[in-house]
XYZ file of C-alpha atoms in Angstrom:
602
model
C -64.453 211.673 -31.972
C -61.249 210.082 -30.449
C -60.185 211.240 -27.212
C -58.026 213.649 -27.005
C -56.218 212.347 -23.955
C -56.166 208.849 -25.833
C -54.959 210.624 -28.610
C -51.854 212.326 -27.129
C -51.232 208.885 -25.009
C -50.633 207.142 -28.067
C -48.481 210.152 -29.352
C -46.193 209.942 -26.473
C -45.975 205.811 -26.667
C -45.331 206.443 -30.813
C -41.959 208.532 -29.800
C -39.619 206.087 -29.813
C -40.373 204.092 -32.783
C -41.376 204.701 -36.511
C -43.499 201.440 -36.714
C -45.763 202.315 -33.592
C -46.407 205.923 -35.317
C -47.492 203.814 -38.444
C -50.104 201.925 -36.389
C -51.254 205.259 -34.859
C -51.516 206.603 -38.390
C -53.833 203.995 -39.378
C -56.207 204.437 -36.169
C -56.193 208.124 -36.268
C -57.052 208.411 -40.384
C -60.457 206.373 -39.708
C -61.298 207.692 -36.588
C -60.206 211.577 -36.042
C -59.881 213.046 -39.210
C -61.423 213.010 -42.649
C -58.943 216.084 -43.766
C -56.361 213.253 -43.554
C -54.323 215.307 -40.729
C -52.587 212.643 -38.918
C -49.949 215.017 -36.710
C -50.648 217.629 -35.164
C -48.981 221.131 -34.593
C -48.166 221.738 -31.028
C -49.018 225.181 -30.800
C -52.696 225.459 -30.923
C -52.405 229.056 -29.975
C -50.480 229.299 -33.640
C -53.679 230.419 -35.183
C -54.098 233.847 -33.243
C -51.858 236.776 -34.766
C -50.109 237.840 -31.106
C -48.271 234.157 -31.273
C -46.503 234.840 -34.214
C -45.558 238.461 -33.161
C -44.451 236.683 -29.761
C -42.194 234.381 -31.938
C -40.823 236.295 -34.313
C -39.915 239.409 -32.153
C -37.878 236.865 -30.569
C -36.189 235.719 -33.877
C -35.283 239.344 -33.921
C -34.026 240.079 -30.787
C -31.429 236.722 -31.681
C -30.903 237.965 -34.949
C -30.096 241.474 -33.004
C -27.631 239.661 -30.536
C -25.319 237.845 -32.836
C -21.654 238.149 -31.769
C -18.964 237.004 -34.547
C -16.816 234.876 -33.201
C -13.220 235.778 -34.667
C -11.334 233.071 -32.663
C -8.901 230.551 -34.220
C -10.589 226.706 -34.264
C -8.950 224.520 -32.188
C -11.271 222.002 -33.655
C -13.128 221.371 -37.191
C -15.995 219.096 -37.939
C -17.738 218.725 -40.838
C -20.641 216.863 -41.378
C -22.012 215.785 -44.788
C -25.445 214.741 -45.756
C -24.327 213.014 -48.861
C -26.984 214.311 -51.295
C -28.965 216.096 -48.572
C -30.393 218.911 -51.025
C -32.778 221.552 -49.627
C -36.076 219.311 -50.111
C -34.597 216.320 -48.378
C -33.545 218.793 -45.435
C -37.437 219.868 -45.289
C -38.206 216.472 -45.435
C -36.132 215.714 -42.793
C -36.899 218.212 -40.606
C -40.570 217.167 -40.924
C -40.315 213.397 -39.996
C -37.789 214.428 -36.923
C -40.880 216.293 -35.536
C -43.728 213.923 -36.731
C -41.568 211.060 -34.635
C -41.929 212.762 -31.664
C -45.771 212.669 -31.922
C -46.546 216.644 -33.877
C -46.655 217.873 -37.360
C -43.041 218.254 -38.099
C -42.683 221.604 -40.337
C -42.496 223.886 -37.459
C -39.327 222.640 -36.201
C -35.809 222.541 -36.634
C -33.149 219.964 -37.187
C -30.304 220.802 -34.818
C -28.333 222.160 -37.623
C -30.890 224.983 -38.288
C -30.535 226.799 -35.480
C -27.293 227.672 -36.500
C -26.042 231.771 -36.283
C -24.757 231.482 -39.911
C -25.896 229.775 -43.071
C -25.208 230.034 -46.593
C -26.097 228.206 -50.097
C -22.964 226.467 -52.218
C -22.774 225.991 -55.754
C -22.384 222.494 -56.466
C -22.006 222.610 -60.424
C -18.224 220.659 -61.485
C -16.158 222.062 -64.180
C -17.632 219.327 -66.856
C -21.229 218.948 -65.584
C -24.042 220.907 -64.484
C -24.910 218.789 -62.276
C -22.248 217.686 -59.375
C -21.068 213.681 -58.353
C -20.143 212.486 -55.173
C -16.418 213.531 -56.161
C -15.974 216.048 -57.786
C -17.944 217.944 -55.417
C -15.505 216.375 -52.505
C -12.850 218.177 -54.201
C -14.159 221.335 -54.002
C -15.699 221.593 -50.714
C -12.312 219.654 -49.209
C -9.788 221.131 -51.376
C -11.115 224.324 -52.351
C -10.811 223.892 -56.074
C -13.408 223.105 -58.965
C -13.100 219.833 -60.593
C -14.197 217.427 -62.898
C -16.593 214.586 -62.864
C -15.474 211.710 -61.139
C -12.071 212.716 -59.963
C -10.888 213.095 -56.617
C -7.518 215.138 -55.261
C -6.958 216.350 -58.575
C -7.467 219.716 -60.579
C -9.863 220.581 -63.726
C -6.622 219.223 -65.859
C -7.446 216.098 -64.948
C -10.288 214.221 -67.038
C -12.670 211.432 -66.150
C -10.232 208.032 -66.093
C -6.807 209.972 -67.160
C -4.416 208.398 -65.648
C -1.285 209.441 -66.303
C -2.474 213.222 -66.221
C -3.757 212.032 -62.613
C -0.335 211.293 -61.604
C 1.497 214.524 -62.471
C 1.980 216.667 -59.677
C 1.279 219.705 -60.745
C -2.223 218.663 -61.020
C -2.609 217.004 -57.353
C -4.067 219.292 -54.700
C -3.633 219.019 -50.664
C -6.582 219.038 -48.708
C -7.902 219.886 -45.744
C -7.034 216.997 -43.844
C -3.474 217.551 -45.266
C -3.464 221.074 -43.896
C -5.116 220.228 -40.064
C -2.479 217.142 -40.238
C 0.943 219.840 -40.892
C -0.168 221.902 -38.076
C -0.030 218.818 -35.618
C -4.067 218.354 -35.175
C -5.318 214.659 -34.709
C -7.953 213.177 -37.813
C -10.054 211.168 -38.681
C -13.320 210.147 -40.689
C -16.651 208.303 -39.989
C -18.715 207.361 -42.868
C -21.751 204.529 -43.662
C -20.525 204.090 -47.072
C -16.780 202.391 -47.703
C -14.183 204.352 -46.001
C -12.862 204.688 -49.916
C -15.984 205.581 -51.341
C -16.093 209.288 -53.330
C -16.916 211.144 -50.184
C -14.199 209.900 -47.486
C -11.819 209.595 -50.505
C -11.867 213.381 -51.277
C -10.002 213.452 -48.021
C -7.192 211.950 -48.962
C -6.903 210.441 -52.521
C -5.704 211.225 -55.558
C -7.483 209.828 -58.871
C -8.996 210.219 -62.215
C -11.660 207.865 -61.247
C -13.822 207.435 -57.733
C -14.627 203.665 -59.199
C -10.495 202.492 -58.653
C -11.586 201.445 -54.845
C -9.136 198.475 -55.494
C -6.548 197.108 -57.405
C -9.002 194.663 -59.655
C -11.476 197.906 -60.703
C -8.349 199.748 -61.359
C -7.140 196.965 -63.516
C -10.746 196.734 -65.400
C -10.962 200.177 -66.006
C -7.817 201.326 -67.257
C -5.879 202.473 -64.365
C -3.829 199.861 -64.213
C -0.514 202.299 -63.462
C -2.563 204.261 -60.887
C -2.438 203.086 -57.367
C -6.237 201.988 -56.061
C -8.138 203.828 -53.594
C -7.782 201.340 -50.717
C -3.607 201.610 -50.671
C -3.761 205.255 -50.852
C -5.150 205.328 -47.577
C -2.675 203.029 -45.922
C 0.462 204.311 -47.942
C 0.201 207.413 -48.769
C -0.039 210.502 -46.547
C -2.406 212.125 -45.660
C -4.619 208.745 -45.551
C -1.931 206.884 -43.695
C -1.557 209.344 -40.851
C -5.273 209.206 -39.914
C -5.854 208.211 -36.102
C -9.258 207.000 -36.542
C -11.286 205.533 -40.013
C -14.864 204.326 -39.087
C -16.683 202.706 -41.919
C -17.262 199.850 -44.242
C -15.287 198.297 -46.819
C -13.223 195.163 -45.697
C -13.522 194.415 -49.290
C -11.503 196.851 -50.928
C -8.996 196.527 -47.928
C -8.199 193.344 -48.660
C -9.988 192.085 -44.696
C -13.068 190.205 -46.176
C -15.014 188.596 -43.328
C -17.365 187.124 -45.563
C -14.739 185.776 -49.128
C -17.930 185.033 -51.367
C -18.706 188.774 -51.224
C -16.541 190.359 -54.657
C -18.053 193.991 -54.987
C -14.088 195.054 -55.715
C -12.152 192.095 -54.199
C -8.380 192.465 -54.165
C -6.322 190.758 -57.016
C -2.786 191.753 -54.644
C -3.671 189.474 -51.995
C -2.770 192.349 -49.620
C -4.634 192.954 -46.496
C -4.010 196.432 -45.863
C -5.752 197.129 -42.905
C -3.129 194.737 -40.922
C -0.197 196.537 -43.253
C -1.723 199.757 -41.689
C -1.992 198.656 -38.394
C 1.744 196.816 -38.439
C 2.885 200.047 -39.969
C 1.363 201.991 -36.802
C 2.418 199.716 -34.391
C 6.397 200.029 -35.906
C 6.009 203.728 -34.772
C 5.204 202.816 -30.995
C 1.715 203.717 -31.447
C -1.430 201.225 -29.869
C -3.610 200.325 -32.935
C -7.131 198.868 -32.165
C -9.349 197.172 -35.255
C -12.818 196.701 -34.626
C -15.680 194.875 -36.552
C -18.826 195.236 -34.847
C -20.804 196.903 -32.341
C -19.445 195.428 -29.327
C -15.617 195.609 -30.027
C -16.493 199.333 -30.902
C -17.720 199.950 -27.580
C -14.821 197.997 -25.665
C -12.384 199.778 -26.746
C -10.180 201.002 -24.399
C -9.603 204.924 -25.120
C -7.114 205.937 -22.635
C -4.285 203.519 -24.758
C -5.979 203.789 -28.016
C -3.433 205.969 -29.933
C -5.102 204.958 -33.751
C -8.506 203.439 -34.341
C -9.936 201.520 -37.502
C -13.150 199.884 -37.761
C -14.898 198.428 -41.008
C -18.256 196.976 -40.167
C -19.596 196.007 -43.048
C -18.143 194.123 -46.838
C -18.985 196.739 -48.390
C -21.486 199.676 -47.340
C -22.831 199.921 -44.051
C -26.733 198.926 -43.506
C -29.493 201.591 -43.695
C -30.080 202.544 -39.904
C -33.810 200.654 -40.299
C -31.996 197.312 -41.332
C -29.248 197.256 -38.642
C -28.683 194.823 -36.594
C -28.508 196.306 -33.525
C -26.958 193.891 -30.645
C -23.237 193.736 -30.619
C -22.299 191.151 -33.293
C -24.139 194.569 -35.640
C -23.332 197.572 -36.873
C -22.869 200.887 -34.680
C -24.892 203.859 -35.397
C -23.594 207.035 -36.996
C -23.624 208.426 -33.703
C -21.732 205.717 -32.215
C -19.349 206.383 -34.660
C -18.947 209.527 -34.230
C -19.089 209.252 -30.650
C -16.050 206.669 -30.199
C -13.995 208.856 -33.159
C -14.547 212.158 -30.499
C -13.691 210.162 -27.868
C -9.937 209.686 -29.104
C -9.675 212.560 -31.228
C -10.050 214.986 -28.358
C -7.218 213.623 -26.404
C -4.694 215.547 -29.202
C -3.508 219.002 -27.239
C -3.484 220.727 -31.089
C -7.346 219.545 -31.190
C -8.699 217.971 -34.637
C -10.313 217.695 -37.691
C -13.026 215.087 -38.449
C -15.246 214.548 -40.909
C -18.791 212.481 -40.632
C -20.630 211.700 -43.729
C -24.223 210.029 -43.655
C -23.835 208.606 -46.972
C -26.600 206.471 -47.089
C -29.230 209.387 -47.567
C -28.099 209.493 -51.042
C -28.439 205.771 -51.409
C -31.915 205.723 -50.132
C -32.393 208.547 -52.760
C -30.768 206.695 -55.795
C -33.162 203.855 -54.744
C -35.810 205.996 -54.280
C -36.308 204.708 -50.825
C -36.980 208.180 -49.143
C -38.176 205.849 -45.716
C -34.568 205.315 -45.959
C -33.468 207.962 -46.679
C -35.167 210.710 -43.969
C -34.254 208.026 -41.764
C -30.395 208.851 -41.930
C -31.310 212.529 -41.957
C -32.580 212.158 -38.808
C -29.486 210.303 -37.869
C -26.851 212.406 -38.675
C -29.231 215.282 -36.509
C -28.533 213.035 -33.659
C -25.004 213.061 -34.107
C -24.744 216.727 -34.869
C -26.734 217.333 -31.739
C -24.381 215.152 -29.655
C -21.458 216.985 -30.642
C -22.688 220.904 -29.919
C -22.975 219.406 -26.382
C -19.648 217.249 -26.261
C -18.040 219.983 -27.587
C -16.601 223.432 -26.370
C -18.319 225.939 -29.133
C -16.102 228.724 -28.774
C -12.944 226.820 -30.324
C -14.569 224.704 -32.519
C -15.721 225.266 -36.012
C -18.472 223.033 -37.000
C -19.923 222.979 -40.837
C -23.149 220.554 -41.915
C -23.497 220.436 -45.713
C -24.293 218.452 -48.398
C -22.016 217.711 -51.366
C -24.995 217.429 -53.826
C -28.785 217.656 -54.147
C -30.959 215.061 -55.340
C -34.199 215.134 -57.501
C -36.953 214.416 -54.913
C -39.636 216.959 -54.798
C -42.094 218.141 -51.548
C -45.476 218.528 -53.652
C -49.644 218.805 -53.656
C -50.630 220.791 -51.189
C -50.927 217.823 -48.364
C -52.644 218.807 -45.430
C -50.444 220.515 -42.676
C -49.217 217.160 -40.641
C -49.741 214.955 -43.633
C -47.732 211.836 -42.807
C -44.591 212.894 -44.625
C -44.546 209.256 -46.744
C -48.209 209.593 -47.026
C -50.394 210.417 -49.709
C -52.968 213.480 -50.555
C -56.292 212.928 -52.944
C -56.995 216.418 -54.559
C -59.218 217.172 -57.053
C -57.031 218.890 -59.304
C -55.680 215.832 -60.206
C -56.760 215.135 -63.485
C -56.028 211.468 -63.120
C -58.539 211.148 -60.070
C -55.520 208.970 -58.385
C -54.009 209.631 -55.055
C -50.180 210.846 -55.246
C -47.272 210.578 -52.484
C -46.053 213.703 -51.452
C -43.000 212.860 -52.221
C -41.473 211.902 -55.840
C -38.586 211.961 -57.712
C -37.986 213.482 -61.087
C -35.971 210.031 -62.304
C -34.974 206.973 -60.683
C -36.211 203.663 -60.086
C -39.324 204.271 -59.148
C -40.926 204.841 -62.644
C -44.196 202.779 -62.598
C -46.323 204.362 -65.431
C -48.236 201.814 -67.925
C -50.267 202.552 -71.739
C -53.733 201.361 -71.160
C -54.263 201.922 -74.952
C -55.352 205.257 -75.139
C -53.201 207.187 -72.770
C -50.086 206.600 -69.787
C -51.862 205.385 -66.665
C -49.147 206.041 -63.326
C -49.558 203.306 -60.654
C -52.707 203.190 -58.319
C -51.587 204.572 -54.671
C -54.925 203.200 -53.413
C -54.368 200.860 -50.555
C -50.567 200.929 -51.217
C -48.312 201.258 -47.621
C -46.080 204.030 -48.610
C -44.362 204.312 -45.577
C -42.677 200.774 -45.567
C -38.960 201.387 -45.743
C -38.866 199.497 -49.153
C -41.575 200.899 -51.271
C -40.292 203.284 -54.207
C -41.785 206.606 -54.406
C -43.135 207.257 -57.805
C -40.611 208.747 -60.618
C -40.796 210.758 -63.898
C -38.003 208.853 -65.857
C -36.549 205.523 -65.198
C -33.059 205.030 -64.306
C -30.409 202.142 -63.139
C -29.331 201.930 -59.553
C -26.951 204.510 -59.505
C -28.169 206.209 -62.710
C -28.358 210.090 -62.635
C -30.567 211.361 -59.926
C -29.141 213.907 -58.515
C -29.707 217.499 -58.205
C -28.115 220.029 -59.387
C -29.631 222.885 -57.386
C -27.386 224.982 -54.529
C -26.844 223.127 -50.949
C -27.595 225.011 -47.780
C -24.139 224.594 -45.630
C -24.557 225.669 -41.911
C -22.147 226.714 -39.332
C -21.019 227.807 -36.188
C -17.930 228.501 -34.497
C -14.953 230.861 -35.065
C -15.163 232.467 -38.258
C -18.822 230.781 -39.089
C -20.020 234.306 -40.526
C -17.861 233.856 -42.988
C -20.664 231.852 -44.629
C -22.845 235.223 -45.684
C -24.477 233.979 -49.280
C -24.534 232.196 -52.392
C -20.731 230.771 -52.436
C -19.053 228.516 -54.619
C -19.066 224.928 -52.875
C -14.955 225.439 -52.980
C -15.150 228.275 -50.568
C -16.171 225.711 -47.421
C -12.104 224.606 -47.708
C -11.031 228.247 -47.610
C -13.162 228.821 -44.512
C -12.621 225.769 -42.556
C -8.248 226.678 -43.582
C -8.614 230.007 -42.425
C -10.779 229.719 -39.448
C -7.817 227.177 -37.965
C -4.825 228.642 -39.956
C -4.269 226.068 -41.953
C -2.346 225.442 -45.378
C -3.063 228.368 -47.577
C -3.806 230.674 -43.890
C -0.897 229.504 -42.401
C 0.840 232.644 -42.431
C -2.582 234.709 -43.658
C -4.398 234.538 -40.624
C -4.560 238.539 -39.199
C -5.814 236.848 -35.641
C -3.631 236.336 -32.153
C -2.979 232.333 -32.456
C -3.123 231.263 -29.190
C -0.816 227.724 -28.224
C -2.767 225.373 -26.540
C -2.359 223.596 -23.507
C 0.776 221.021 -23.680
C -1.895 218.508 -21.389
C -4.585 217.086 -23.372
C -8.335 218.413 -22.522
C -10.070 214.703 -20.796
C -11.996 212.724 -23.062
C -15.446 211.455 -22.288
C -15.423 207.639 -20.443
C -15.972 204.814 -23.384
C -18.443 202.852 -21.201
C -20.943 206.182 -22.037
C -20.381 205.402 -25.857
C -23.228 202.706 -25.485
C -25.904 204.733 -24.158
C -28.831 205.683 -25.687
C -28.948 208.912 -27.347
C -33.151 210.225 -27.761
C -34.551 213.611 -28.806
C -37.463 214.477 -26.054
C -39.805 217.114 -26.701
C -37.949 219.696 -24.403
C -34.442 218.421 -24.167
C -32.029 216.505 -25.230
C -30.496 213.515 -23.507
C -26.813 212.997 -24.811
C -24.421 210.232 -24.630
C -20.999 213.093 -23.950
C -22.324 214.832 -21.790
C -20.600 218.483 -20.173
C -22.911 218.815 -16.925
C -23.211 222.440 -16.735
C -24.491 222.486 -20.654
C -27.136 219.390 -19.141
C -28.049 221.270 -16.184
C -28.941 224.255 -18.894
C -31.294 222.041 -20.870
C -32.800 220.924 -18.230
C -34.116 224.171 -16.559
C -36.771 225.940 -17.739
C -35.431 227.771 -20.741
C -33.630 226.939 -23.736
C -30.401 228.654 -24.699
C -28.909 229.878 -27.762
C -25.132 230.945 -27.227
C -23.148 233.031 -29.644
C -19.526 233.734 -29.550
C -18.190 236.767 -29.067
C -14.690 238.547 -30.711
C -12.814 238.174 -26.687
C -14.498 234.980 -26.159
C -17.223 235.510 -24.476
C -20.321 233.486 -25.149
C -23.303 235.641 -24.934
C -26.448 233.610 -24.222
C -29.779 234.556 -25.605
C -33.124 233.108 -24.302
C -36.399 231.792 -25.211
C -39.282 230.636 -23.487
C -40.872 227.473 -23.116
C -44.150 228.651 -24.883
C -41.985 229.092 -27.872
C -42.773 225.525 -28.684
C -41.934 225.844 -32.469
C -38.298 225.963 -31.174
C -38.969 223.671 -28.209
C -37.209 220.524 -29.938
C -34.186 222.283 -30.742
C -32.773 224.001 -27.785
C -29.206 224.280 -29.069
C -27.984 227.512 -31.288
C-alpha cells in the first residue's frame, strides 16, 4: 500500500495547483485504490453514528440561534454565477474541496453557509427556459420579460424596436434606484461589460445581440441606440464609478484592430467620450488595460474607474496570463471595484458576475467551468471579510441553470472530471460523471447495427479542453441551458426575506427594500439611519496584489479587518448573525467539525 504519510504529503503539495492534483491522481489510482477513490473524506470518524449526532446537533443549535437582521443596507452586492444551476453549484463545491487535497462533497462553498436561502424561478414570459437577459430583467428590475430583451417589459418582443423605445415599456433598475438615493456603483464582469448580464443593469433593448452600432445595423435596430453608447450616454450606465470587464471592441478602444467580433461602424471611442465626459464634471477618471495598471491605481484620487482587459471576453481563469501585461482575476476585480466604492458615505451597490461558468458550460468545458465557480467563491469569501455584515446586504445567484448532470454512482471522492466503470452499463464503456443533456460534446457513432458513444478508455478528462459527453448536438451558443429553479443565497439586513420558491423578479424587490430604494423609498416601515458625512477608509491598493488562498482551516484574504483575522485564526470558527438592534450574535463550532472546517464564515 502507499504510505499514508506519503500520501497526505503529496495532498498538502497538490493544494495550490489543479495540475499537481492531476499527477497525484494518476499515482494514487495504480497504487492505493482499486475502488477508484482518489480523495479522501477528512473525517474518518464520519463512519460512527455519534459524529453525525455531534454535527448535526450543532446545525441545530445555529438553526436555533438565527437573529433577523431588520436593518437598512448601507451596502448591496450581488454576485452572479452566470448559469450556475444547482448541479454546477454541487460540482463546484466538490472540486473547491478535492483542491485542497479531500473528497469535496462534505463541504461548503462560502456562499452556503449563508443564514437564508431560497430557489428562483427562472422561466421568461415567452420561454420555458430563461436567457442571459431576460432573466437580468427580472432579477435586476423586478419584472418578467421576454427572451432576449433587456430594460424592457413583456410588451416588448424579441428585436422590436420601436416598441423598445416607448417609455411606457422601459423599466428602472436597481442600479437606477441605489444611484437616486446618492449610493456609489459599479459592475465587474469576465464577459463584455455590455454583454446580457452587466447590460440588465443599465440598458434598454429588444435585443442583447445590439452590443454596437454595426450588429444593431445588421439586425434591424438600426433606430435603436447600441449597447456600448447606452452605457456612456445614458443614465444610469453613464453615472457608474467603476466598470471592470472586457469589451474594447464594442467601445470603440480596440487594442488589437484585426479583432471584429462587433467593431464600431461610428468611429467613436466611447470609453475616452466617457472618461472626457467625467473629467468635464471635476471628477479623476483612471482607464486601465491590464493587470499591472489595475493594481497601480491610485485609490485615494480615483473618483471613477474603467478597465476593459480583454477585445472581447475575458480569458477562462486556467488560460490567463497572469504577470502584469494579463488579465486580473475576478477577485482582483472585485477587490480594486471595493476599494473605491467604499469611499462613498451613502455606501454602494455592485454587482460581480462570473460569466464565464456559462461559457465553459455552452462549450461543454466543465474544467472550465468549476474553475470559475471556484473563483467567484474566492471573491465572495473576500468580501464577507472586507465587509461590515450588519449593513450590508449580500445576494449570490445565478440567472439561469444549465443542462449538465452529476450521475453513476462514482465512488465517494471520485475525481469530479473523472470517470466510473459500473456494470450496469449496458455498453460495458466507462462514463464521466459529468454530462450534458445537449451541447457540443455529442460524440456518438452507427457501427452498423446500433449507436456506439465515444470510448472514455485512456481519455484525460480532466484537461481543461476536453468536452464532456452530450445527448444532442448543438452550435456554440446553441440552447443548453436549464430551465430548472436557481438557489439564490443571502445575508445581511432583510436576507430572510428569501424564505422559498420565489419568482426570480422578487431578488429586485428585496435588494429595493432592504436599502429603501425606488419602489421602498417611502415603503420602508424601518428607522433609516443617515450615515456618517466622512467616508468609512478604504483598504490600501498595494494589498490588491496579494494572493488570496483557501487553507484547510482559514482563510487568508487580500482586505483584511484584523479583528475578523484574529477570529479565524484562533481555534474556532464563527458564524455571526445579525440581530433586529444590531447586534451580531456569534455562534460557534469546533474544530473537529471538519465538514465545516473550510468554510468558517456564516
Amino acid at each position: 500500500m502507499f504510505p499514508k504519510k506519503m500520501m497526505m504529503m503529496m495532498m498538502k503539495m497538490a493544494y495550490r495547483s489543479r495540475k499537481m492534483v492531476m499527477v497525484m491522481v494518476i499515482v494514487m489510482i495504480v497504487t492505493v485504490s482499486v475502488s477508484g477513490v482518489v480523495f479522501p473524506s477528512p473525517s474518518p470518524e464520519e463512519k460512527d453514528a455519534g459524529y453525525w449526532e455531534r454535527l448535526m446537533r450543532q446545525e441545530v443549535k445555529e438553526a436555533l440561534n438565527i437573529r433577523q437582521n431588520h436593518g437598512v443596507a448601507k451596502n448591496i452586492i450581488l454576485f452572479i454565477g452566470d448559469g450556475m444551476g444547482v448541479t454546477v453549484n454541487t460540482a463546484g463545491r466538490i472540486l473547491k474541496g478535492q483542491k485542497a487535497g479531500r473528497s469535496g462533497e462534505e463541504g461548503y462553498l462560502a456562499w452556503e453557509r449563508f443564514p437564508n436561502s431560497a430557489l428562483l424561478k427562472t422561466y421568461l414570459l415567452d420561454r420555458q427556459v430563461a436567457d442571459s437577459a431576460g432573466s437580468a430583467t427580472a432579477y435586476l428590475c423586478g419584472v418578467k420579460a421576454n427572451y432576449e430583451t433587456l430594460g424592457v417589459t413583456g410588451r416588448v418582443r424579441t428585436d422590436d424596436c420601436y416598441s423598445s423605445r416607448q417609455g411606457a415599456n422601459r423599466v428602472d433598475s436597481i442600479l437606477k434606484w441605489a444611484q437616486d438615493a446618492g449610493k456609489d456603483t459599479g459592475l465587474v464582469t469576465t464577459t463584455q461589460v455590455t454583454h446580457a448580464t452587466p447590460a440588465g443593469l443599465y440598458a434598454k433593448t429588444a435585443q442583447r445581440k445590439w452590443m454596437c452600432d454595426t450588429l444593431a445595423k445588421k439586425e434591424g435596430g438600426g433606430k435603436c441606440k447600441d449597447i456600448a453608447r447606452q452605457l456612456v450616454e445614458d443614465s444610469p450606465g453613464k453615472d457608474m464609478k467603476v466598470v471592470l470587464g472586457g469589451g474594447r471592441q464594442m467601445m470603440g478602444a480596440p487594442l488589437e484592430p484585426s479583432y471584429t467580433s462587433c467593431r464600431r461602424g461610428d468611429g467613436r471611442n466611447l470609453v475616452e467620450e466617457w472618461r472626457q465626459e467625467k473629467e468635464r464634471q471635476g471628477e479623476m477618471t483612471t482607464y486601465v488595460t491590464n493587470t499591472g495598471e489595475l493594481l497601480n491605481i491610485d485609490v485615494n484620487t480615483t473618483d471613477n474607474l474603467i478597465g476593459l482587459f480583454a477585445e472581447n471576453t475575458l480569458p477562462y481563469h486556467l488560460d490567463r496570463e497572469e504577470g502584469p501585461q494579463g488579465t486580473p482575476s475576478l477577485l482582483q476585480m472585485t477587490q480594486a471595484a471595493l476599494a473605491i466604492l467604499s469611499k462613498g458615505p451613502r455606501g454602494f451597490f455592485l454587482m460581480v458576475e462570473a460569466g464565464h461558468v456559462d461559457k465553459g458550460l455552452h462549450q461543454n468545458k466543465a474544467v472550465k467551468a468549476l474553475e470559475e465557480v471556484v473563483q467567484l467563491d474566492e471573491a465572495v469569501s473576500m468580501a464577507l471579510t472586507t465587509l461590515n455584515l450588519e449593513d450590508t446586504l449580500i445576494l449570490v445567484t445565478a440567472d439561469h441553470s444549465h443542462s449538465l448532470t452529476l450521475n453513476g454512482y462514482p465512488p465517494r471522492g471520485n475525481d469530479i472530471f473523472g470517470v466510473s466503470n459500473l456494470k450496469d452499463v449496458t455498453d460495458e464503456l466507462p462514463h464521466s460523471t459529468l454530462m450534458f443533456s445537449m451541447g457540443q460534446g455529442y460524440n456518438y457513432t452507427w457501427n452498423g447495427t446500433k449507436v456506439v458513444r465515444r470510448n472514455l478508455t485512456g481519455v484525460d478528462t480532466t484537461h481543461k479542453e476536453f468536452q464532456f459527453p452530450a445527448a444532442i448536438p448543438t452550435t456554440t451558443w446553441g440552447p443548453a441551458h436549464g430551465g430548472e429553479d436557481v438557489s439564490v443565497h443571502a445575508t445581511g439586513p432583510m436576507s430572510h426575506l428569501f424564505h422559498r420558491v420565489h419568482e426570480q423578479a422578487y431578488v429586485a424587490h428585496v435588494m429595493a427594500y432592504s436599502a429603501c430604494l425606488g419602489p421602498y423609498l417611502h415603503d420602508c416601515p424601518r428607522p433609516v439611519t443617515t450615515p456618517p458625512p466622512s467616508p468609512p477608509s478604504s483598504p490600501p491598493l498595494h494589498l490588491l496584489n496579494q494572493t488570496h488562498h483557501h487553507n484547510n482551516n482559514n482563510i487568508n484574504h487580500t482586505f483584511s479587518n484584523q479583528s475578523v483575522l484574529e477570529e479565524q485564526h484562533s481555534n474556532q470558527h464563527n458564524v455571526t448573525d445579525h440581530s433586529e438592534g444590531g447586534r451580531g450574535d456569534t455562534l460557534n463550532f469546533t474544530e473537529d467539525e471538519s465538514h465545516q472546517t473550510d468554510d468558517n464564515i456564516l
